[in-house]
mmCIF file of C-alpha atoms in Angstrom:
data_model
loop_
_atom_site.group_PDB
_atom_site.id
_atom_site.type_symbol
_atom_site.label_atom_id
_atom_site.label_comp_id
_atom_site.label_asym_id
_atom_site.label_seq_id
_atom_site.Cartn_x
_atom_site.Cartn_y
_atom_site.Cartn_z
ATOM 1 C CA UNK E 129 265.466 92.717 -27.977
ATOM 2 C CA UNK E 130 266.184 94.504 -31.297
ATOM 3 C CA UNK E 131 269.749 95.369 -32.505
ATOM 4 C CA UNK E 132 270.826 98.914 -33.716
ATOM 5 C CA UNK E 133 273.777 99.350 -35.572
ATOM 6 C CA UNK E 134 275.530 101.040 -38.813
ATOM 7 C CA UNK E 135 277.736 99.180 -41.037
ATOM 8 C CA UNK E 136 278.872 99.217 -44.501
ATOM 9 C CA UNK E 137 279.166 95.654 -46.441
ATOM 10 C CA UNK E 138 279.371 94.894 -50.194
ATOM 11 C CA UNK E 139 278.609 98.659 -51.194
ATOM 12 C CA UNK E 140 275.366 98.717 -49.188
ATOM 13 C CA UNK E 141 274.978 101.012 -46.109
ATOM 14 C CA UNK E 142 272.758 99.404 -43.571
ATOM 15 C CA UNK E 143 271.124 101.839 -41.227
ATOM 16 C CA UNK E 144 269.083 100.853 -37.946
ATOM 17 C CA UNK E 145 268.528 104.213 -36.607
ATOM 18 C CA UNK E 146 265.021 104.150 -37.595
ATOM 19 C CA UNK E 147 264.657 100.462 -36.005
ATOM 20 C CA UNK E 148 264.628 98.416 -39.063
ATOM 21 C CA UNK E 149 265.066 98.601 -42.712
ATOM 22 C CA UNK E 150 262.580 97.594 -45.304
ATOM 23 C CA UNK E 151 262.144 93.891 -45.803
ATOM 24 C CA UNK E 152 263.930 94.450 -49.544
ATOM 25 C CA UNK E 153 266.876 95.926 -48.180
ATOM 26 C CA UNK E 154 267.559 93.161 -45.564
ATOM 27 C CA UNK E 155 268.946 90.052 -45.963
ATOM 28 C CA UNK E 156 266.715 87.123 -45.300
ATOM 29 C CA UNK E 157 267.879 84.242 -42.752
ATOM 30 C CA UNK E 158 266.881 81.626 -40.414
ATOM 31 C CA UNK E 159 265.774 81.513 -37.126
ATOM 32 C CA UNK E 160 267.327 79.876 -34.502
ATOM 33 C CA UNK E 161 266.417 79.411 -30.741
ATOM 34 C CA UNK E 162 267.883 77.684 -27.848
ATOM 35 C CA UNK E 163 268.081 77.337 -24.265
ATOM 36 C CA UNK E 164 265.030 76.258 -21.799
ATOM 37 C CA UNK E 165 261.971 74.837 -23.941
ATOM 38 C CA UNK E 166 259.324 75.115 -20.975
ATOM 39 C CA UNK E 167 255.983 76.444 -22.428
ATOM 40 C CA UNK E 168 257.447 75.680 -26.136
ATOM 41 C CA UNK E 169 258.988 79.127 -26.361
ATOM 42 C CA UNK E 170 261.778 77.478 -28.712
ATOM 43 C CA UNK E 171 259.246 76.792 -31.008
ATOM 44 C CA UNK E 172 260.335 73.426 -32.489
ATOM 45 C CA UNK E 173 257.364 71.434 -31.790
ATOM 46 C CA UNK E 174 258.792 70.098 -28.700
ATOM 47 C CA UNK E 175 259.366 70.702 -25.027
ATOM 48 C CA UNK E 176 262.600 69.688 -24.785
ATOM 49 C CA UNK E 177 265.420 72.262 -23.789
ATOM 50 C CA UNK E 178 268.415 72.780 -26.506
ATOM 51 C CA UNK E 179 272.073 73.594 -25.466
ATOM 52 C CA UNK E 180 272.741 74.237 -28.947
ATOM 53 C CA UNK E 181 270.501 76.703 -31.813
ATOM 54 C CA UNK E 182 267.792 74.613 -33.348
ATOM 55 C CA UNK E 183 265.645 76.058 -36.107
ATOM 56 C CA UNK E 184 261.795 76.529 -35.300
ATOM 57 C CA UNK E 185 259.183 74.444 -36.966
ATOM 58 C CA UNK E 186 258.096 77.127 -39.302
ATOM 59 C CA UNK E 187 261.492 76.981 -40.816
ATOM 60 C CA UNK E 188 262.283 79.568 -43.806
ATOM 61 C CA UNK E 189 264.736 81.948 -44.697
ATOM 62 C CA UNK E 190 262.706 84.490 -44.387
ATOM 63 C CA UNK E 191 262.811 85.872 -40.904
ATOM 64 C CA UNK E 192 263.516 89.583 -40.161
ATOM 65 C CA UNK E 193 263.383 90.288 -36.468
ATOM 66 C CA UNK E 194 262.899 88.103 -33.192
ATOM 67 C CA UNK E 195 262.234 89.028 -29.470
ATOM 68 C CA UNK E 196 262.047 86.953 -26.273
ATOM 69 C CA UNK E 197 259.685 87.104 -23.529
ATOM 70 C CA UNK E 198 259.680 85.620 -20.296
ATOM 71 C CA UNK E 199 257.939 82.167 -21.490
ATOM 72 C CA UNK E 200 257.128 83.284 -25.062
ATOM 73 C CA UNK E 201 259.076 84.432 -28.525
ATOM 74 C CA UNK E 202 257.917 86.646 -31.184
ATOM 75 C CA UNK E 203 259.338 87.155 -34.382
ATOM 76 C CA UNK E 204 258.662 89.075 -37.817
ATOM 77 C CA UNK E 205 259.250 87.741 -41.315
ATOM 78 C CA UNK E 206 260.212 89.993 -44.133
ATOM 79 C CA UNK E 207 256.956 89.445 -45.701
ATOM 80 C CA UNK E 208 255.503 91.860 -42.927
ATOM 81 C CA UNK E 209 253.672 88.881 -40.940
ATOM 82 C CA UNK E 210 253.881 88.661 -37.192
ATOM 83 C CA UNK E 211 254.414 85.326 -35.301
ATOM 84 C CA UNK E 212 254.468 84.072 -31.514
ATOM 85 C CA UNK E 213 254.767 80.928 -29.816
ATOM 86 C CA UNK E 214 255.377 79.838 -26.445
ATOM 87 C CA UNK E 215 253.091 80.269 -23.074
ATOM 88 C CA UNK E 216 249.404 81.189 -23.650
ATOM 89 C CA UNK E 217 249.090 82.597 -20.204
ATOM 90 C CA UNK E 218 247.922 86.161 -19.967
ATOM 91 C CA UNK E 219 247.774 85.634 -23.730
ATOM 92 C CA UNK E 220 250.971 87.133 -24.790
ATOM 93 C CA UNK E 221 250.901 85.427 -28.032
ATOM 94 C CA UNK E 222 247.882 87.719 -29.503
ATOM 95 C CA UNK E 223 246.002 84.776 -30.811
ATOM 96 C CA UNK E 224 242.579 85.634 -29.212
ATOM 97 C CA UNK E 225 243.132 82.770 -26.581
ATOM 98 C CA UNK E 226 245.228 81.310 -23.796
ATOM 99 C CA UNK E 227 246.534 78.276 -25.290
ATOM 100 C CA UNK E 228 250.561 77.503 -25.311
ATOM 101 C CA UNK E 229 251.903 76.936 -28.730
ATOM 102 C CA UNK E 230 255.051 74.891 -29.520
ATOM 103 C CA UNK E 231 255.255 76.223 -33.223
ATOM 104 C CA UNK E 232 254.909 79.865 -34.621
ATOM 105 C CA UNK E 233 251.334 81.072 -35.421
ATOM 106 C CA UNK E 234 250.349 84.125 -36.426
ATOM 107 C CA UNK E 235 248.587 87.029 -34.321
ATOM 108 C CA UNK E 236 244.894 87.505 -34.739
ATOM 109 C CA UNK E 237 245.273 90.890 -36.040
ATOM 110 C CA UNK E 238 247.269 89.267 -38.850
ATOM 111 C CA UNK E 239 248.111 91.567 -41.538
ATOM 112 C CA UNK E 240 251.480 92.052 -43.751
ATOM 113 C CA UNK E 241 252.622 95.284 -41.901
ATOM 114 C CA UNK E 242 254.491 94.400 -39.031
ATOM 115 C CA UNK E 243 257.929 96.341 -38.581
ATOM 116 C CA UNK E 244 259.291 95.690 -35.052
ATOM 117 C CA UNK E 245 258.227 93.590 -32.074
ATOM 118 C CA UNK E 246 259.441 93.239 -28.625
ATOM 119 C CA UNK E 247 258.320 90.398 -25.676
ATOM 120 C CA UNK E 248 257.920 91.461 -22.334
ATOM 121 C CA UNK E 249 257.107 89.228 -19.237
ATOM 122 C CA UNK E 250 253.702 88.331 -20.292
ATOM 123 C CA UNK E 251 252.877 90.946 -22.762
ATOM 124 C CA UNK E 252 253.995 91.681 -26.000
ATOM 125 C CA UNK E 253 254.252 95.070 -28.225
ATOM 126 C CA UNK E 254 254.715 95.824 -31.737
ATOM 127 C CA UNK E 255 254.686 98.519 -34.281
ATOM 128 C CA UNK E 256 253.354 98.503 -37.612
ATOM 129 C CA UNK E 257 255.106 100.082 -40.906
ATOM 130 C CA UNK E 258 252.041 102.717 -40.595
ATOM 131 C CA UNK E 259 253.532 103.699 -37.627
ATOM 132 C CA UNK E 260 250.673 102.475 -35.052
ATOM 133 C CA UNK E 261 251.725 100.831 -31.631
ATOM 134 C CA UNK E 262 249.826 97.823 -30.723
ATOM 135 C CA UNK E 263 249.828 95.530 -27.315
ATOM 136 C CA UNK E 264 248.472 92.531 -26.047
ATOM 137 C CA UNK E 265 248.898 89.983 -23.264
ATOM 138 C CA UNK E 266 248.992 90.755 -19.327
ATOM 139 C CA UNK E 267 247.587 93.759 -18.659
ATOM 140 C CA UNK E 268 247.455 93.807 -14.805
ATOM 141 C CA UNK E 269 250.032 96.659 -13.926
ATOM 142 C CA UNK E 270 249.227 98.528 -17.281
ATOM 143 C CA UNK E 271 251.839 97.371 -19.588
ATOM 144 C CA UNK E 272 249.344 97.476 -22.202
ATOM 145 C CA UNK E 273 249.180 101.133 -22.085
ATOM 146 C CA UNK E 274 245.363 101.558 -23.017
ATOM 147 C CA UNK E 275 244.246 102.753 -20.017
ATOM 148 C CA UNK E 276 242.728 99.284 -18.845
ATOM 149 C CA UNK E 277 244.561 96.954 -16.216
ATOM 150 C CA UNK E 278 242.874 93.524 -17.840
ATOM 151 C CA UNK E 279 244.406 91.047 -20.154
ATOM 152 C CA UNK E 280 243.972 91.381 -23.985
ATOM 153 C CA UNK E 281 244.109 88.207 -26.064
ATOM 154 C CA UNK E 282 244.261 90.427 -29.327
ATOM 155 C CA UNK E 283 246.400 93.549 -30.192
ATOM 156 C CA UNK E 284 244.984 96.739 -29.143
ATOM 157 C CA UNK E 285 246.365 100.244 -29.557
ATOM 158 C CA UNK E 286 247.750 102.346 -26.720
ATOM 159 C CA UNK E 287 245.704 105.117 -25.196
ATOM 160 C CA UNK E 288 248.260 107.518 -26.649
ATOM 161 C CA UNK E 289 247.266 106.511 -29.979
ATOM 162 C CA UNK E 290 249.413 108.202 -32.924
ATOM 163 C CA UNK E 291 250.888 107.066 -36.290
ATOM 164 C CA UNK E 292 254.217 108.052 -35.179
ATOM 165 C CA UNK E 293 255.972 105.614 -33.132
ATOM 166 C CA UNK E 294 259.445 104.369 -34.110
ATOM 167 C CA UNK E 295 260.565 101.758 -31.491
ATOM 168 C CA UNK E 296 259.218 100.102 -28.663
ATOM 169 C CA UNK E 297 260.777 97.531 -25.986
ATOM 170 C CA UNK E 298 258.849 95.714 -23.187
ATOM 171 C CA UNK E 299 259.983 94.863 -19.806
ATOM 172 C CA UNK E 300 259.099 92.595 -16.900
ATOM 173 C CA UNK E 301 255.763 94.834 -16.189
ATOM 174 C CA UNK E 302 256.398 98.080 -18.170
ATOM 175 C CA UNK E 303 256.821 99.293 -21.818
ATOM 176 C CA UNK E 304 258.494 101.974 -23.119
ATOM 177 C CA UNK E 305 258.535 103.611 -26.863
ATOM 178 C CA UNK E 306 260.200 106.472 -28.520
ATOM 179 C CA UNK E 307 257.989 108.240 -31.392
ATOM 180 C CA UNK E 308 259.572 109.728 -34.459
ATOM 181 C CA UNK E 309 259.698 113.205 -33.167
ATOM 182 C CA UNK E 310 262.024 111.837 -30.327
ATOM 183 C CA UNK E 311 260.028 111.804 -27.242
ATOM 184 C CA UNK E 312 260.288 108.937 -24.926
ATOM 185 C CA UNK E 313 257.167 107.170 -23.273
ATOM 186 C CA UNK E 314 256.802 104.628 -20.545
ATOM 187 C CA UNK E 315 253.747 103.129 -18.837
ATOM 188 C CA UNK E 316 252.899 100.140 -16.662
ATOM 189 C CA UNK E 317 254.517 99.022 -13.280
ATOM 190 C CA UNK E 318 256.066 102.092 -11.522
ATOM 191 C CA UNK E 319 256.956 100.579 -8.384
ATOM 192 C CA UNK E 320 260.888 100.429 -8.984
ATOM 193 C CA UNK E 321 260.803 103.830 -10.465
ATOM 194 C CA UNK E 322 261.233 102.101 -13.709
ATOM 195 C CA UNK E 323 258.962 104.687 -15.747
ATOM 196 C CA UNK E 324 261.472 107.717 -14.794
ATOM 197 C CA UNK E 325 258.671 110.007 -14.186
ATOM 198 C CA UNK E 326 260.061 110.810 -10.683
ATOM 199 C CA UNK E 327 257.566 108.832 -9.110
ATOM 200 C CA UNK E 328 256.808 105.171 -7.993
ATOM 201 C CA UNK E 329 253.484 105.175 -9.480
ATOM 202 C CA UNK E 330 252.261 102.752 -11.728
ATOM 203 C CA UNK E 331 250.920 104.119 -15.155
ATOM 204 C CA UNK E 332 247.917 102.568 -17.521
ATOM 205 C CA UNK E 333 248.654 105.071 -20.189
ATOM 206 C CA UNK E 334 251.745 106.291 -21.505
ATOM 207 C CA UNK E 335 253.740 109.350 -19.904
ATOM 208 C CA UNK E 336 256.843 111.021 -20.395
ATOM 209 C CA UNK E 337 260.047 110.653 -18.710
ATOM 210 C CA UNK E 338 260.978 113.181 -16.216
ATOM 211 C CA UNK E 339 264.203 114.059 -18.395
ATOM 212 C CA UNK E 340 261.722 114.639 -21.269
ATOM 213 C CA UNK E 341 263.399 116.101 -24.680
ATOM 214 C CA UNK E 342 262.904 115.274 -28.228
ATOM 215 C CA UNK E 343 266.299 113.491 -29.108
ATOM 216 C CA UNK E 344 265.717 110.157 -27.641
ATOM 217 C CA UNK E 345 266.853 107.438 -30.134
ATOM 218 C CA UNK E 346 267.143 103.936 -28.724
ATOM 219 C CA UNK E 347 265.193 102.614 -25.584
ATOM 220 C CA UNK E 348 265.503 98.901 -23.739
ATOM 221 C CA UNK E 349 263.223 97.746 -21.114
ATOM 222 C CA UNK E 350 265.077 95.653 -18.193
ATOM 223 C CA UNK E 351 263.211 93.636 -15.216
ATOM 224 C CA UNK E 352 262.583 96.551 -13.526
ATOM 225 C CA UNK E 353 264.642 99.177 -14.634
ATOM 226 C CA UNK E 354 264.971 101.148 -18.343
ATOM 227 C CA UNK E 355 267.866 102.437 -20.385
ATOM 228 C CA UNK E 356 267.764 104.868 -23.260
ATOM 229 C CA UNK E 357 270.154 106.534 -25.666
ATOM 230 C CA UNK E 358 270.017 109.906 -26.803
ATOM 231 C CA UNK E 359 270.785 111.246 -30.676
ATOM 232 C CA UNK E 360 273.914 112.977 -29.066
ATOM 233 C CA UNK E 361 275.138 109.451 -27.907
ATOM 234 C CA UNK E 362 274.901 109.678 -23.979
ATOM 235 C CA UNK E 363 273.368 106.752 -22.287
ATOM 236 C CA UNK E 364 270.678 107.063 -19.525
ATOM 237 C CA UNK E 365 269.368 104.998 -16.991
ATOM 238 C CA UNK E 366 266.631 104.732 -14.318
ATOM 239 C CA UNK E 367 264.757 102.404 -11.788
ATOM 240 C CA UNK E 368 265.679 99.359 -9.545
ATOM 241 C CA UNK E 369 269.416 99.461 -9.107
ATOM 242 C CA UNK E 370 269.847 96.673 -6.384
ATOM 243 C CA UNK E 371 272.520 94.860 -8.496
ATOM 244 C CA UNK E 372 274.051 97.939 -9.818
ATOM 245 C CA UNK E 373 272.061 97.657 -13.388
ATOM 246 C CA UNK E 374 272.146 101.383 -13.579
ATOM 247 C CA UNK E 375 275.753 101.489 -13.969
ATOM 248 C CA UNK E 376 275.918 104.538 -12.064
ATOM 249 C CA UNK E 377 278.709 103.069 -9.600
ATOM 250 C CA UNK E 378 275.956 102.851 -6.806
ATOM 251 C CA UNK E 379 273.065 100.403 -5.505
ATOM 252 C CA UNK E 380 270.587 103.459 -5.441
ATOM 253 C CA UNK E 381 267.117 103.265 -6.820
ATOM 254 C CA UNK E 382 266.873 106.279 -9.473
ATOM 255 C CA UNK E 383 263.415 107.782 -9.936
ATOM 256 C CA UNK E 384 264.431 109.717 -13.063
ATOM 257 C CA UNK E 385 267.443 109.273 -15.812
ATOM 258 C CA UNK E 386 270.840 109.542 -14.753
ATOM 259 C CA UNK E 387 273.919 109.102 -16.979
ATOM 260 C CA UNK E 388 276.229 106.055 -16.310
ATOM 261 C CA UNK E 389 279.714 106.118 -14.376
ATOM 262 C CA UNK E 390 281.353 105.412 -17.907
ATOM 263 C CA UNK E 391 279.849 108.653 -19.355
ATOM 264 C CA UNK E 392 280.630 109.661 -22.907
ATOM 265 C CA UNK E 393 278.821 110.427 -25.888
ATOM 266 C CA UNK E 394 279.653 107.477 -28.090
ATOM 267 C CA UNK E 395 276.836 105.022 -27.147
ATOM 268 C CA UNK E 396 275.383 103.209 -30.279
ATOM 269 C CA UNK E 397 272.929 100.464 -28.727
ATOM 270 C CA UNK E 398 271.766 99.046 -25.289
ATOM 271 C CA UNK E 399 269.784 96.072 -23.977
ATOM 272 C CA UNK E 400 268.223 95.472 -20.558
ATOM 273 C CA UNK E 401 268.059 91.905 -18.753
ATOM 274 C CA UNK E 402 266.241 91.215 -15.496
ATOM 275 C CA UNK E 403 268.563 92.579 -13.185
ATOM 276 C CA UNK E 404 271.454 93.973 -15.586
ATOM 277 C CA UNK E 405 272.326 96.217 -18.363
ATOM 278 C CA UNK E 406 274.688 95.727 -21.660
ATOM 279 C CA UNK E 407 275.529 98.688 -24.047
ATOM 280 C CA UNK E 408 277.728 98.804 -27.083
ATOM 281 C CA UNK E 409 280.008 102.117 -28.301
ATOM 282 C CA UNK E 410 280.607 103.223 -31.557
ATOM 283 C CA UNK E 411 283.915 102.565 -33.291
ATOM 284 C CA UNK E 412 285.141 106.066 -34.177
ATOM 285 C CA UNK E 413 285.566 105.220 -37.880
ATOM 286 C CA UNK E 414 281.846 104.329 -38.246
ATOM 287 C CA UNK E 415 280.027 106.996 -36.155
#
């Protein structure tokens, strides 16, 4: 999941309100992975699980952003290239096959203009610097948003098209994204109301949430729920709530967005796990 924050250091102001800063304004860094290494998702050319961070076989100090799917990983370098590794089942690596990769490989689409990537359960979604949104991998429940329910082994654009996509997040079997106009769109599995459109219907093309509006700032998909922050700093959640992952002091499924029990207008960034959610608030002096 991507990180969104604002801070000042060394005289430079780093802003992630638009998801990611240009490569020349971003500090290059090493990429580390750890944990379960089944399917080669750590990218270190082994199948050995690691309890401490290790670098991927690709190495380098030019990694910009990374996202973990269920059994695969995807990352973007500062040169704008997109890399994937791990399980190949359902083709979440976008390399035009379903072969497992234990080291990073570039997507079939290639290019040096990838801006942000997010891994879902068995699919991947990414935005290019030209504002286009691309998806690939498992399409069974419609998470690719291309009006089909078949797997894609190479990147395809969503049915909604357009060149104004700002940020995207992949869940277990659904996807959510925000456009530069502040509208929030969801698609894919909807049986737990994770699309927030006041139904439990799955969608193979993007739809707007029941809440509507043009002031959405950041969205994060969990397993079967979704959370998003508006530009006014309020935090909203919807979908499955069996484990209290919506944070509204109930275990009731919500078909439309609701605010968390904590309330407030100082939410900065949110992330969804399979059955839980976490969010960070602003420190007053940095709002």
